[in-house]
Short mmCIF file of C-alpha atoms in Angstrom, two decimals:
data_model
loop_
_atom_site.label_atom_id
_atom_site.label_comp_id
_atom_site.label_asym_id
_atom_site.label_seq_id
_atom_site.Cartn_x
_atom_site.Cartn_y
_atom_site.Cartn_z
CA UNK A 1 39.39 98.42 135.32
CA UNK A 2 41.98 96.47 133.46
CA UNK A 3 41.55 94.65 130.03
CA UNK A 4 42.63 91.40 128.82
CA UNK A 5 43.70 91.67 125.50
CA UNK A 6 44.45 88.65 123.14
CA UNK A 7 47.61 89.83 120.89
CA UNK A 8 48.36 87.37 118.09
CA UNK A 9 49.75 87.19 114.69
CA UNK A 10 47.93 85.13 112.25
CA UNK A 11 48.08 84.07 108.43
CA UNK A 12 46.01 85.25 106.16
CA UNK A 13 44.27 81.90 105.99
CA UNK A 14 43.77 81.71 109.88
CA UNK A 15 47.03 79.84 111.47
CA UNK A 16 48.81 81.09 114.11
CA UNK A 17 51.92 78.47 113.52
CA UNK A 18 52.10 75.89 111.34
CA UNK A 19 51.58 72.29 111.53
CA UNK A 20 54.74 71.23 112.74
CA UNK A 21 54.99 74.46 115.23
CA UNK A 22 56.87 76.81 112.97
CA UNK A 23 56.07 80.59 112.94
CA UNK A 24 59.44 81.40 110.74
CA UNK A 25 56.66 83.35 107.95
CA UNK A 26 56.33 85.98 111.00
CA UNK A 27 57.24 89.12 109.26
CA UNK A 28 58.26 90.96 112.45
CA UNK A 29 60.74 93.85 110.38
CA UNK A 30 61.92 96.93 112.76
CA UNK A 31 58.71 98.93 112.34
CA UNK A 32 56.48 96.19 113.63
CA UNK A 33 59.36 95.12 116.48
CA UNK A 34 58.86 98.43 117.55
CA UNK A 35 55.23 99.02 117.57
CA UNK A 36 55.43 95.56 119.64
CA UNK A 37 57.56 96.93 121.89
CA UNK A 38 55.73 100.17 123.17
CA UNK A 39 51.91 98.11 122.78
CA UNK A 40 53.89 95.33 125.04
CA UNK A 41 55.76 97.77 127.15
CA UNK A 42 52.48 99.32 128.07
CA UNK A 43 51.39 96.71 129.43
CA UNK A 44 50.51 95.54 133.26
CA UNK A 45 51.25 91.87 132.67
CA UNK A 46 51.84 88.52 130.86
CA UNK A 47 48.59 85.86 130.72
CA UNK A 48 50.44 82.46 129.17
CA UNK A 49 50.74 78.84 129.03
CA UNK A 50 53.39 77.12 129.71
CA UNK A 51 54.47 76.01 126.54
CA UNK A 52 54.39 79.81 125.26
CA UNK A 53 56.50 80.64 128.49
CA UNK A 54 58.62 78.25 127.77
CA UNK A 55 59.52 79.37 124.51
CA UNK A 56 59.90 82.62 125.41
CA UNK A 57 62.10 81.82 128.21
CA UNK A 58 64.15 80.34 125.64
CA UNK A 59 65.29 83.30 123.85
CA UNK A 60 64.28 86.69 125.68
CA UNK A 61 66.02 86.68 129.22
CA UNK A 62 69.37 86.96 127.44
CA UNK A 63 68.51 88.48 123.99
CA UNK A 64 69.55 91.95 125.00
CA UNK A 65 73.08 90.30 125.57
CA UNK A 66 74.27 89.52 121.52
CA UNK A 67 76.20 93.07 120.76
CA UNK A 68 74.82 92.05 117.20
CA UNK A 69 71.22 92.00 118.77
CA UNK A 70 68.89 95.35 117.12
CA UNK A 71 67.89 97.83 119.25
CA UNK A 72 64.27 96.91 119.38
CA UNK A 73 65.25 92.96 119.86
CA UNK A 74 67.33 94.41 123.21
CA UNK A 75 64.34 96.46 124.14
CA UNK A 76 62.13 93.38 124.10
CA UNK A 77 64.50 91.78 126.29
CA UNK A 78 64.37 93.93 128.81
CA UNK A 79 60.26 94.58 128.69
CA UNK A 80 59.60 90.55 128.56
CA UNK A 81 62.34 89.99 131.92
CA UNK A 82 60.88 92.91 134.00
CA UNK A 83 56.90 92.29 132.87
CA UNK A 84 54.94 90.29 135.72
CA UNK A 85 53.86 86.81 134.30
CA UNK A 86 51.09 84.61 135.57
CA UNK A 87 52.15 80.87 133.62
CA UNK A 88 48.87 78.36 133.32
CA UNK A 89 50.08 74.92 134.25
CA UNK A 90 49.36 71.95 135.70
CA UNK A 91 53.00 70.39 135.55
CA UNK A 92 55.30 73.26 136.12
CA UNK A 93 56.25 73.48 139.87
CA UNK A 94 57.38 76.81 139.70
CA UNK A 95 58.70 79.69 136.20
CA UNK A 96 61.66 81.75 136.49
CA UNK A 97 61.86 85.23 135.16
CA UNK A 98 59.30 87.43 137.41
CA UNK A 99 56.15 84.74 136.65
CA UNK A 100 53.89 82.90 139.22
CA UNK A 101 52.15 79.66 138.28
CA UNK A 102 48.71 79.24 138.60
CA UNK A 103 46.98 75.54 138.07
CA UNK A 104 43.77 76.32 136.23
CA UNK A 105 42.12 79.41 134.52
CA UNK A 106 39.21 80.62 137.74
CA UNK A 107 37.00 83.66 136.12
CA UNK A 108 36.51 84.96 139.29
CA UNK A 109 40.29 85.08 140.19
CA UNK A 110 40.72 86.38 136.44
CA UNK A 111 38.48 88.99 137.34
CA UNK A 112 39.14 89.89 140.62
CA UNK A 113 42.91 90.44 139.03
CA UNK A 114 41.41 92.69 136.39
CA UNK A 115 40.12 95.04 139.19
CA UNK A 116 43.80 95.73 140.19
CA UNK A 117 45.62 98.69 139.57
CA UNK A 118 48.01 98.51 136.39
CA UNK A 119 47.88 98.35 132.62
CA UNK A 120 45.94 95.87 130.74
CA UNK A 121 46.83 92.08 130.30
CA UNK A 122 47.83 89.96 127.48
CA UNK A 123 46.80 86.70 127.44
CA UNK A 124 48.95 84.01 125.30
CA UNK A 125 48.74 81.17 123.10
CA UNK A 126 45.60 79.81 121.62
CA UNK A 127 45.31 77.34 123.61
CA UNK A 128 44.73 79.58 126.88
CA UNK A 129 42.79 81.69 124.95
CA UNK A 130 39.94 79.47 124.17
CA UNK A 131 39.55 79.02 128.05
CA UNK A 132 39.49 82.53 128.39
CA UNK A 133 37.45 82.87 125.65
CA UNK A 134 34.76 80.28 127.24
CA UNK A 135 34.74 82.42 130.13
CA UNK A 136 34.23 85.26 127.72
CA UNK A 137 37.05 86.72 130.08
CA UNK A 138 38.74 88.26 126.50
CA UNK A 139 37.97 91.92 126.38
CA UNK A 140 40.19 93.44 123.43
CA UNK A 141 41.44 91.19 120.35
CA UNK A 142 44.30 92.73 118.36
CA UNK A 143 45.29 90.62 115.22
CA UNK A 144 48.33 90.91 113.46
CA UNK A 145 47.47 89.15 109.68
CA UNK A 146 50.19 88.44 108.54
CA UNK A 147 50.53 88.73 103.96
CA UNK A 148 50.96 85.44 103.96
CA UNK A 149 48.60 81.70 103.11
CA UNK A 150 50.34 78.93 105.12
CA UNK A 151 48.04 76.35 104.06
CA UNK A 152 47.86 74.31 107.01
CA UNK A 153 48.51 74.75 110.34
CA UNK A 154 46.61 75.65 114.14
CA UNK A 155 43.72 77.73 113.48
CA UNK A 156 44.28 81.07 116.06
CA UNK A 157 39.86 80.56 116.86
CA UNK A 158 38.42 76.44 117.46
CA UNK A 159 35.12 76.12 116.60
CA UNK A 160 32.67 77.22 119.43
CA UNK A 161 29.18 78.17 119.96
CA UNK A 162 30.24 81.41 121.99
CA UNK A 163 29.36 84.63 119.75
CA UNK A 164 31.82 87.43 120.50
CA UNK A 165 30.14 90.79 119.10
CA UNK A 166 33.12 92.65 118.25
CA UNK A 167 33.84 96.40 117.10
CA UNK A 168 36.74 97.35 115.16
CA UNK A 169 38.44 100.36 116.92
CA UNK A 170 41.77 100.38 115.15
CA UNK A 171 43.26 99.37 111.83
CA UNK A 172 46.29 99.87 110.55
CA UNK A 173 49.08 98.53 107.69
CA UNK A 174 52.49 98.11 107.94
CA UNK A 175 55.19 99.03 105.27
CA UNK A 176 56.13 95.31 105.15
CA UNK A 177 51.70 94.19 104.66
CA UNK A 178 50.78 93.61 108.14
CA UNK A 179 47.74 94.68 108.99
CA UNK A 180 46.64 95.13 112.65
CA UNK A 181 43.50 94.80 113.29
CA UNK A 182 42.40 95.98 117.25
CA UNK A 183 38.63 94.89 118.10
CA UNK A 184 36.85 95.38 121.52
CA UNK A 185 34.46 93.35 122.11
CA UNK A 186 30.86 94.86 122.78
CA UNK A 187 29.98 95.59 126.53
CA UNK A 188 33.71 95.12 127.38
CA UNK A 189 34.47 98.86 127.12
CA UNK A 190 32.11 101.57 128.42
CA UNK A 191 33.40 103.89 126.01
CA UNK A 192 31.46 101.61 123.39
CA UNK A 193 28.12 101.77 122.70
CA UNK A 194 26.24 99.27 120.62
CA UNK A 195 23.79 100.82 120.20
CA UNK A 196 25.33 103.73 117.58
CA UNK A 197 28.29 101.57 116.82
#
């Protein structure tokens, strides 16, 4: 069965953009780009809102086009036009660039799209993500934490009264102090037990 997997870079204190929207403290170098690029490339599709769409939309359908573009920015390009996106929205009529909008997040749609045959899914944005997350529909978390204290900004979790029992299956650090951190979240994965940890 497939996986939905929240993918998000955060500050160290928590934010994943800051107050006024700005994620410019990102410290995507070429090592991370390209780690991004085969975890992404991997995947079976795009979960997102339409704001995060949006943005992407923005930049990536024609990134691969600048001759002054790196490798791994052209590589993106190519991985975020050809990946199958489902957009959340109530306003868009319809998304360009391989994506279907849906109106609202259904769990049982959501899971009957898990049972599919592909890679995993990423769902997008932290706004999206709580839904999910009240569904408990979120299966893997990986967290890019970033070296970095923003001060302010939108907190990546809101306060809820779900508990998420999670198990840390993958670290890792990054020559420019990014640490990934990949959790699955207990009973999501059969290959975890809780009860040895």
């Amino acid at each position: 069965m497939r996986k939905i997997i929240l993918s998000m870079s955060v500050s160290l204190d928590g934010f994943f953009e800051g107050p006024n929207h700005e994620i410019d403290w990102h410290l995507v170098d070429e090592e991370l780009h390209q780690h991004l690029n085969e975890r992404i490339g991997a995947l079976g599709g795009f979960l997102t809102g339409r704001v995060s769409h949006e943005l992407m939309a923005a930049y990536w359908p024609t990134a691969d086009q600048d001759p002054e573009a790196p490798a791994v920015v052209r590589e993106f390009a190519a991985i975020w036009r050809d990946m199958p996106k489902v957009v959340y929205s109530r306003t868009l009529e319809r998304a360009e660039w391989n994506a279907t909008v849906v109106r609202e997040v259904a769990p049982d749609v959501i899971r009957a799209l898990k049972e599919q045959p592909g890679g995993d899914l990423a769902v997008g944005g932290a706004e999206l993500a709580a839904e999910f997350r009240r569904h408990d529909l979120i299966d893997e978390y990986t967290i890019y934490v970033h070296p970095v204290l923003i001060g302010r900004g939108r907190p990546l979790f809101r306060d809820t009264d779900a508990l998420a029992a999670l198990r840390l299956v993958e670290s890792r650090v990054f020559g420019n102090g990014v640490v990934l951190l990949h959790y699955v979240r207990v009973g999501a994965d059969a290959r975890v037990d809780p009860r040895t940890g």
